[in-house]
Amino acid sequence: MKIKKEHVTSLLEAIEYIVDIKMIIRQITPHYEINDLMKDKYISSLQKLHNRLNPIFSRYLPEEPLKGEKFLEKSRQRILNALAKDDRFLLSSNSAKKVLKDLGADPRNIIVSGGPFFLEDYQKVNPNIPDHALAGIQKKCERLKEELSEETWSDKDLYFIYEQNDIADQLTLEKIDRISKLIGRDVKTIDIKSWDELVE
């Protein structure tokens, strides 16, 4: 088995975030009380750690047999909790948008990439994609980046909801930190097995 270069990079960066968390814990020992400034750094480090490791876990670790209805309910509840706030949602397909709308999402808060977020990943999904199609996709990707960068993110979060076995979603997930840099805050992620399962 050969480990992907991106996964090696993610693992090495994850170690750095674990060290950051360890330093925070050392500072708050023995009472483990955390102030607001340190809380933000702690949560940010946890989110970055999650974003680095989750694609690797999804690829290499078998699913736990206890998952299923409990996992589905947990995913649905996380989505419903996020919907209760005025946050934004990044999805890769219009069919996913329909499911999210059925769950109560304001369609104005839903951003659909229509495939991977980044242009270079389209050829990984379809190596035979013609050049003229890539030109149109490039414009779409640029508009998507502009839409996110022009949004005010100081008072809201961006959630990327992805299917565990969807190639386009996994490619975007591997580069989620690039989207975090684009909006100036950590992108939150919610993993689901299938959008169809979320429809009751």
PDB file of C-alpha atoms in Angstrom:
ATOM      1  CA  MET A   1       0.000   0.000   0.000  1.00  0.00           C
ATOM      2  CA  LYS A   2       1.231   3.477  -0.855  1.00  0.00           C
ATOM      3  CA  ILE A   3       0.184   6.399   1.323  1.00  0.00           C
ATOM      4  CA  LYS A   4      -0.942   9.445  -0.622  1.00  0.00           C
ATOM      5  CA  LYS A   5       1.369  12.453  -0.370  1.00  0.00           C
ATOM      6  CA  GLU A   6      -1.533  14.660   0.754  1.00  0.00           C
ATOM      7  CA  HIS A   7      -2.264  12.236   3.590  1.00  0.00           C
ATOM      8  CA  VAL A   8       1.358  12.291   4.747  1.00  0.00           C
ATOM      9  CA  THR A   9       1.225  16.095   4.795  1.00  0.00           C
ATOM     10  CA  SER A  10      -2.065  16.014   6.707  1.00  0.00           C
ATOM     11  CA  LEU A  11      -0.681  13.573   9.280  1.00  0.00           C
ATOM     12  CA  LEU A  12       2.417  15.690   9.895  1.00  0.00           C
ATOM     13  CA  GLU A  13       0.287  18.828  10.259  1.00  0.00           C
ATOM     14  CA  ALA A  14      -2.073  16.957  12.597  1.00  0.00           C
ATOM     15  CA  ILE A  15       0.864  16.216  14.892  1.00  0.00           C
ATOM     16  CA  GLU A  16       1.577  19.945  15.090  1.00  0.00           C
ATOM     17  CA  TYR A  17      -2.019  20.641  16.113  1.00  0.00           C
ATOM     18  CA  ILE A  18      -1.843  17.925  18.768  1.00  0.00           C
ATOM     19  CA  VAL A  19       1.271  19.615  20.156  1.00  0.00           C
ATOM     20  CA  ASP A  20      -0.638  22.932  20.209  1.00  0.00           C
ATOM     21  CA  ILE A  21      -3.453  21.280  22.172  1.00  0.00           C
ATOM     22  CA  LYS A  22      -0.935  19.700  24.543  1.00  0.00           C
ATOM     23  CA  MET A  23       0.584  23.137  25.227  1.00  0.00           C
ATOM     24  CA  ILE A  24      -2.851  24.565  26.000  1.00  0.00           C
ATOM     25  CA  ILE A  25      -3.567  21.710  28.419  1.00  0.00           C
ATOM     26  CA  ARG A  26      -0.225  22.291  30.149  1.00  0.00           C
ATOM     27  CA  GLN A  27      -1.105  25.956  30.611  1.00  0.00           C
ATOM     28  CA  ILE A  28      -4.463  25.220  32.233  1.00  0.00           C
ATOM     29  CA  THR A  29      -3.273  22.389  34.514  1.00  0.00           C
ATOM     30  CA  PRO A  30      -4.347  21.456  37.198  1.00  0.00           C
ATOM     31  CA  HIS A  31      -7.829  23.019  37.096  1.00  0.00           C
ATOM     32  CA  TYR A  32      -8.370  22.889  33.312  1.00  0.00           C
ATOM     33  CA  GLU A  33     -10.221  26.197  33.252  1.00  0.00           C
ATOM     34  CA  ILE A  34      -9.915  27.981  29.938  1.00  0.00           C
ATOM     35  CA  ASN A  35     -10.389  31.666  29.104  1.00  0.00           C
ATOM     36  CA  ASP A  36     -12.127  32.930  25.959  1.00  0.00           C
ATOM     37  CA  LEU A  37      -8.921  33.602  24.028  1.00  0.00           C
ATOM     38  CA  MET A  38      -7.509  30.172  24.785  1.00  0.00           C
ATOM     39  CA  LYS A  39     -10.910  28.586  24.127  1.00  0.00           C
ATOM     40  CA  ASP A  40     -10.913  29.962  20.571  1.00  0.00           C
ATOM     41  CA  LYS A  41      -7.410  28.615  19.965  1.00  0.00           C
ATOM     42  CA  TYR A  42      -8.346  25.239  21.480  1.00  0.00           C
ATOM     43  CA  ILE A  43     -11.475  24.841  19.336  1.00  0.00           C
ATOM     44  CA  SER A  44      -9.633  26.033  16.230  1.00  0.00           C
ATOM     45  CA  SER A  45      -6.892  23.448  16.795  1.00  0.00           C
ATOM     46  CA  LEU A  46      -9.477  20.700  17.307  1.00  0.00           C
ATOM     47  CA  GLN A  47     -11.295  21.680  14.124  1.00  0.00           C
ATOM     48  CA  LYS A  48      -8.078  21.722  12.100  1.00  0.00           C
ATOM     49  CA  LEU A  49      -7.109  18.360  13.571  1.00  0.00           C
ATOM     50  CA  HIS A  50     -10.498  16.957  12.593  1.00  0.00           C
ATOM     51  CA  ASN A  51     -10.225  18.370   9.071  1.00  0.00           C
ATOM     52  CA  ARG A  52      -6.763  16.846   8.601  1.00  0.00           C
ATOM     53  CA  LEU A  53      -7.569  13.381   9.949  1.00  0.00           C
ATOM     54  CA  ASN A  54     -11.167  12.778   8.915  1.00  0.00           C
ATOM     55  CA  PRO A  55     -10.422  12.111   5.215  1.00  0.00           C
ATOM     56  CA  ILE A  56      -7.718   9.649   6.272  1.00  0.00           C
ATOM     57  CA  PHE A  57     -10.014   7.877   8.739  1.00  0.00           C
ATOM     58  CA  SER A  58     -12.754   7.665   6.101  1.00  0.00           C
ATOM     59  CA  ARG A  59     -10.360   6.099   3.605  1.00  0.00           C
ATOM     60  CA  TYR A  60      -8.419   3.623   5.719  1.00  0.00           C
ATOM     61  CA  LEU A  61     -10.491   2.693   8.765  1.00  0.00           C
ATOM     62  CA  PRO A  62     -13.448   0.316   8.490  1.00  0.00           C
ATOM     63  CA  GLU A  63     -16.765   1.585   9.730  1.00  0.00           C
ATOM     64  CA  GLU A  64     -17.744   0.553  13.217  1.00  0.00           C
ATOM     65  CA  PRO A  65     -20.546  -2.010  13.255  1.00  0.00           C
ATOM     66  CA  LEU A  66     -22.422   0.017  15.869  1.00  0.00           C
ATOM     67  CA  LYS A  67     -22.915   2.808  13.390  1.00  0.00           C
ATOM     68  CA  GLY A  68     -26.086   2.835  11.351  1.00  0.00           C
ATOM     69  CA  GLU A  69     -29.221   4.313  12.861  1.00  0.00           C
ATOM     70  CA  LYS A  70     -27.226   5.963  15.651  1.00  0.00           C
ATOM     71  CA  PHE A  71     -24.770   7.470  13.177  1.00  0.00           C
ATOM     72  CA  LEU A  72     -27.619   8.634  10.937  1.00  0.00           C
ATOM     73  CA  GLU A  73     -29.445  10.260  13.832  1.00  0.00           C
ATOM     74  CA  LYS A  74     -26.271  11.972  15.022  1.00  0.00           C
ATOM     75  CA  SER A  75     -25.585  13.360  11.539  1.00  0.00           C
ATOM     76  CA  ARG A  76     -29.170  14.540  11.148  1.00  0.00           C
ATOM     77  CA  GLN A  77     -29.106  16.214  14.555  1.00  0.00           C
ATOM     78  CA  ARG A  78     -25.831  18.025  13.800  1.00  0.00           C
ATOM     79  CA  ILE A  79     -27.355  19.338  10.589  1.00  0.00           C
ATOM     80  CA  LEU A  80     -30.567  20.430  12.332  1.00  0.00           C
ATOM     81  CA  ASN A  81     -28.545  22.205  15.033  1.00  0.00           C
ATOM     82  CA  ALA A  82     -26.607  24.075  12.353  1.00  0.00           C
ATOM     83  CA  LEU A  83     -29.834  24.947  10.519  1.00  0.00           C
ATOM     84  CA  ALA A  84     -31.128  26.630  13.667  1.00  0.00           C
ATOM     85  CA  LYS A  85     -28.460  29.312  13.214  1.00  0.00           C
ATOM     86  CA  ASP A  86     -27.849  31.690  10.321  1.00  0.00           C
ATOM     87  CA  ASP A  87     -24.901  29.701   8.988  1.00  0.00           C
ATOM     88  CA  ARG A  88     -23.972  28.753   5.420  1.00  0.00           C
ATOM     89  CA  PHE A  89     -23.724  25.289   3.885  1.00  0.00           C
ATOM     90  CA  LEU A  90     -21.393  24.109   1.145  1.00  0.00           C
ATOM     91  CA  LEU A  91     -22.658  21.098  -0.819  1.00  0.00           C
ATOM     92  CA  SER A  92     -21.422  19.401  -3.966  1.00  0.00           C
ATOM     93  CA  SER A  93     -24.750  18.710  -5.699  1.00  0.00           C
ATOM     94  CA  ASN A  94     -28.214  20.140  -6.310  1.00  0.00           C
ATOM     95  CA  SER A  95     -29.803  16.883  -5.168  1.00  0.00           C
ATOM     96  CA  ALA A  96     -28.130  17.430  -1.787  1.00  0.00           C
ATOM     97  CA  LYS A  97     -29.499  20.980  -1.759  1.00  0.00           C
ATOM     98  CA  LYS A  98     -33.026  19.623  -2.180  1.00  0.00           C
ATOM     99  CA  VAL A  99     -32.593  17.311   0.817  1.00  0.00           C
ATOM    100  CA  LEU A 100     -31.237  20.163   2.934  1.00  0.00           C
ATOM    101  CA  LYS A 101     -34.171  22.379   1.930  1.00  0.00           C
ATOM    102  CA  ASP A 102     -36.550  19.576   2.930  1.00  0.00           C
ATOM    103  CA  LEU A 103     -34.860  19.566   6.342  1.00  0.00           C
ATOM    104  CA  GLY A 104     -35.698  23.259   6.702  1.00  0.00           C
ATOM    105  CA  ALA A 105     -32.683  25.089   5.287  1.00  0.00           C
ATOM    106  CA  ASP A 106     -33.093  28.550   3.808  1.00  0.00           C
ATOM    107  CA  PRO A 107     -32.021  28.081   0.155  1.00  0.00           C
ATOM    108  CA  ARG A 108     -30.221  31.439   0.331  1.00  0.00           C
ATOM    109  CA  ASN A 109     -27.828  29.871   2.846  1.00  0.00           C
ATOM    110  CA  ILE A 110     -26.892  26.953   0.584  1.00  0.00           C
ATOM    111  CA  ILE A 111     -23.878  27.108  -1.733  1.00  0.00           C
ATOM    112  CA  VAL A 112     -23.589  24.349  -4.335  1.00  0.00           C
ATOM    113  CA  SER A 113     -20.219  23.645  -5.946  1.00  0.00           C
ATOM    114  CA  GLY A 114     -21.619  21.244  -8.550  1.00  0.00           C
ATOM    115  CA  GLY A 115     -18.645  18.910  -8.124  1.00  0.00           C
ATOM    116  CA  PRO A 116     -15.246  19.314  -6.466  1.00  0.00           C
ATOM    117  CA  PHE A 117     -14.519  22.808  -5.161  1.00  0.00           C
ATOM    118  CA  PHE A 118     -11.152  23.124  -6.903  1.00  0.00           C
ATOM    119  CA  LEU A 119     -10.543  22.985 -10.651  1.00  0.00           C
ATOM    120  CA  GLU A 120      -7.581  20.585 -10.468  1.00  0.00           C
ATOM    121  CA  ASP A 121      -9.779  17.895  -8.924  1.00  0.00           C
ATOM    122  CA  TYR A 122     -12.151  17.620 -11.873  1.00  0.00           C
ATOM    123  CA  GLN A 123      -9.582  15.708 -13.897  1.00  0.00           C
ATOM    124  CA  LYS A 124      -9.158  13.295 -10.997  1.00  0.00           C
ATOM    125  CA  VAL A 125     -12.882  12.578 -11.122  1.00  0.00           C
ATOM    126  CA  ASN A 126     -12.899  12.409 -14.932  1.00  0.00           C
ATOM    127  CA  PRO A 127      -9.447  12.167 -16.599  1.00  0.00           C
ATOM    128  CA  ASN A 128     -11.085  12.391 -20.040  1.00  0.00           C
ATOM    129  CA  ILE A 129     -12.830  15.703 -19.468  1.00  0.00           C
ATOM    130  CA  PRO A 130     -12.391  17.889 -22.604  1.00  0.00           C
ATOM    131  CA  ASP A 131     -10.548  21.211 -22.514  1.00  0.00           C
ATOM    132  CA  HIS A 132     -13.598  23.256 -23.519  1.00  0.00           C
ATOM    133  CA  ALA A 133     -15.507  21.813 -20.562  1.00  0.00           C
ATOM    134  CA  LEU A 134     -12.631  22.677 -18.230  1.00  0.00           C
ATOM    135  CA  ALA A 135     -12.813  26.308 -19.356  1.00  0.00           C
ATOM    136  CA  GLY A 136     -16.433  26.518 -18.214  1.00  0.00           C
ATOM    137  CA  ILE A 137     -15.646  24.710 -14.973  1.00  0.00           C
ATOM    138  CA  GLN A 138     -12.792  27.130 -14.286  1.00  0.00           C
ATOM    139  CA  LYS A 139     -15.189  30.086 -14.491  1.00  0.00           C
ATOM    140  CA  LYS A 140     -17.625  28.288 -12.193  1.00  0.00           C
ATOM    141  CA  CYS A 141     -14.870  27.600  -9.628  1.00  0.00           C
ATOM    142  CA  GLU A 142     -13.746  31.227  -9.741  1.00  0.00           C
ATOM    143  CA  ARG A 143     -17.318  32.465  -9.173  1.00  0.00           C
ATOM    144  CA  LEU A 144     -17.640  30.077  -6.248  1.00  0.00           C
ATOM    145  CA  LYS A 145     -14.451  31.404  -4.645  1.00  0.00           C
ATOM    146  CA  GLU A 146     -15.626  34.989  -5.184  1.00  0.00           C
ATOM    147  CA  GLU A 147     -18.986  34.221  -3.598  1.00  0.00           C
ATOM    148  CA  LEU A 148     -17.313  32.850  -0.476  1.00  0.00           C
ATOM    149  CA  SER A 149     -14.637  35.547  -0.222  1.00  0.00           C
ATOM    150  CA  GLU A 150     -17.202  38.361  -0.542  1.00  0.00           C
ATOM    151  CA  GLU A 151     -19.359  36.964   2.279  1.00  0.00           C
ATOM    152  CA  THR A 152     -18.971  38.389   5.794  1.00  0.00           C
ATOM    153  CA  TRP A 153     -17.895  35.497   8.025  1.00  0.00           C
ATOM    154  CA  SER A 154     -17.398  37.277  11.346  1.00  0.00           C
ATOM    155  CA  ASP A 155     -20.849  36.263  12.598  1.00  0.00           C
ATOM    156  CA  LYS A 156     -21.480  32.953  10.854  1.00  0.00           C
ATOM    157  CA  ASP A 157     -19.912  29.585  10.077  1.00  0.00           C
ATOM    158  CA  LEU A 158     -19.531  27.614   6.877  1.00  0.00           C
ATOM    159  CA  TYR A 159     -20.426  23.922   7.067  1.00  0.00           C
ATOM    160  CA  PHE A 160     -19.227  21.467   4.442  1.00  0.00           C
ATOM    161  CA  ILE A 161     -21.586  18.477   4.472  1.00  0.00           C
ATOM    162  CA  TYR A 162     -20.104  15.540   2.622  1.00  0.00           C
ATOM    163  CA  GLU A 163     -20.862  11.928   1.783  1.00  0.00           C
ATOM    164  CA  GLN A 164     -18.203   9.532   3.055  1.00  0.00           C
ATOM    165  CA  ASN A 165     -17.884   7.608  -0.206  1.00  0.00           C
ATOM    166  CA  ASP A 166     -18.345  10.443  -2.682  1.00  0.00           C
ATOM    167  CA  ILE A 167     -15.132  11.083  -4.651  1.00  0.00           C
ATOM    168  CA  ALA A 168     -15.826  14.772  -5.288  1.00  0.00           C
ATOM    169  CA  ASP A 169     -16.620  15.344  -1.612  1.00  0.00           C
ATOM    170  CA  GLN A 170     -13.449  13.579  -0.491  1.00  0.00           C
ATOM    171  CA  LEU A 171     -11.295  15.634  -2.863  1.00  0.00           C
ATOM    172  CA  THR A 172     -12.792  18.840  -1.473  1.00  0.00           C
ATOM    173  CA  LEU A 173     -12.395  17.587   2.090  1.00  0.00           C
ATOM    174  CA  GLU A 174      -8.681  16.972   1.534  1.00  0.00           C
ATOM    175  CA  LYS A 175      -8.284  20.668   0.673  1.00  0.00           C
ATOM    176  CA  ILE A 176     -10.744  22.065   3.213  1.00  0.00           C
ATOM    177  CA  ASP A 177      -8.058  24.234   4.813  1.00  0.00           C
ATOM    178  CA  ARG A 178      -7.698  26.159   1.563  1.00  0.00           C
ATOM    179  CA  ILE A 179     -11.368  27.089   1.870  1.00  0.00           C
ATOM    180  CA  SER A 180     -10.792  28.014   5.531  1.00  0.00           C
ATOM    181  CA  LYS A 181      -8.044  30.416   4.443  1.00  0.00           C
ATOM    182  CA  LEU A 182     -10.348  31.855   1.797  1.00  0.00           C
ATOM    183  CA  ILE A 183     -13.041  32.806   4.330  1.00  0.00           C
ATOM    184  CA  GLY A 184     -10.706  33.582   7.225  1.00  0.00           C
ATOM    185  CA  ARG A 185     -12.114  31.002   9.647  1.00  0.00           C
ATOM    186  CA  ASP A 186     -12.240  27.235  10.022  1.00  0.00           C
ATOM    187  CA  VAL A 187     -14.781  25.423   7.883  1.00  0.00           C
ATOM    188  CA  LYS A 188     -16.870  23.014   9.950  1.00  0.00           C
ATOM    189  CA  THR A 189     -17.584  19.585   8.513  1.00  0.00           C
ATOM    190  CA  ILE A 190     -20.421  17.096   8.878  1.00  0.00           C
ATOM    191  CA  ASP A 191     -20.049  13.628   7.381  1.00  0.00           C
ATOM    192  CA  ILE A 192     -22.984  11.520   6.274  1.00  0.00           C
ATOM    193  CA  LYS A 193     -23.257   8.117   4.636  1.00  0.00           C
ATOM    194  CA  SER A 194     -25.858   9.153   2.095  1.00  0.00           C
ATOM    195  CA  TRP A 195     -28.133  12.114   1.441  1.00  0.00           C
ATOM    196  CA  ASP A 196     -30.933   9.680   0.642  1.00  0.00           C
ATOM    197  CA  GLU A 197     -30.773   8.298   4.186  1.00  0.00           C
ATOM    198  CA  LEU A 198     -31.469  11.750   5.631  1.00  0.00           C
ATOM    199  CA  VAL A 199     -34.883  11.847   4.001  1.00  0.00           C
ATOM    200  CA  GLU A 200     -37.400  10.393   6.397  1.00  0.00           C
TER     201      GLU A 200
END
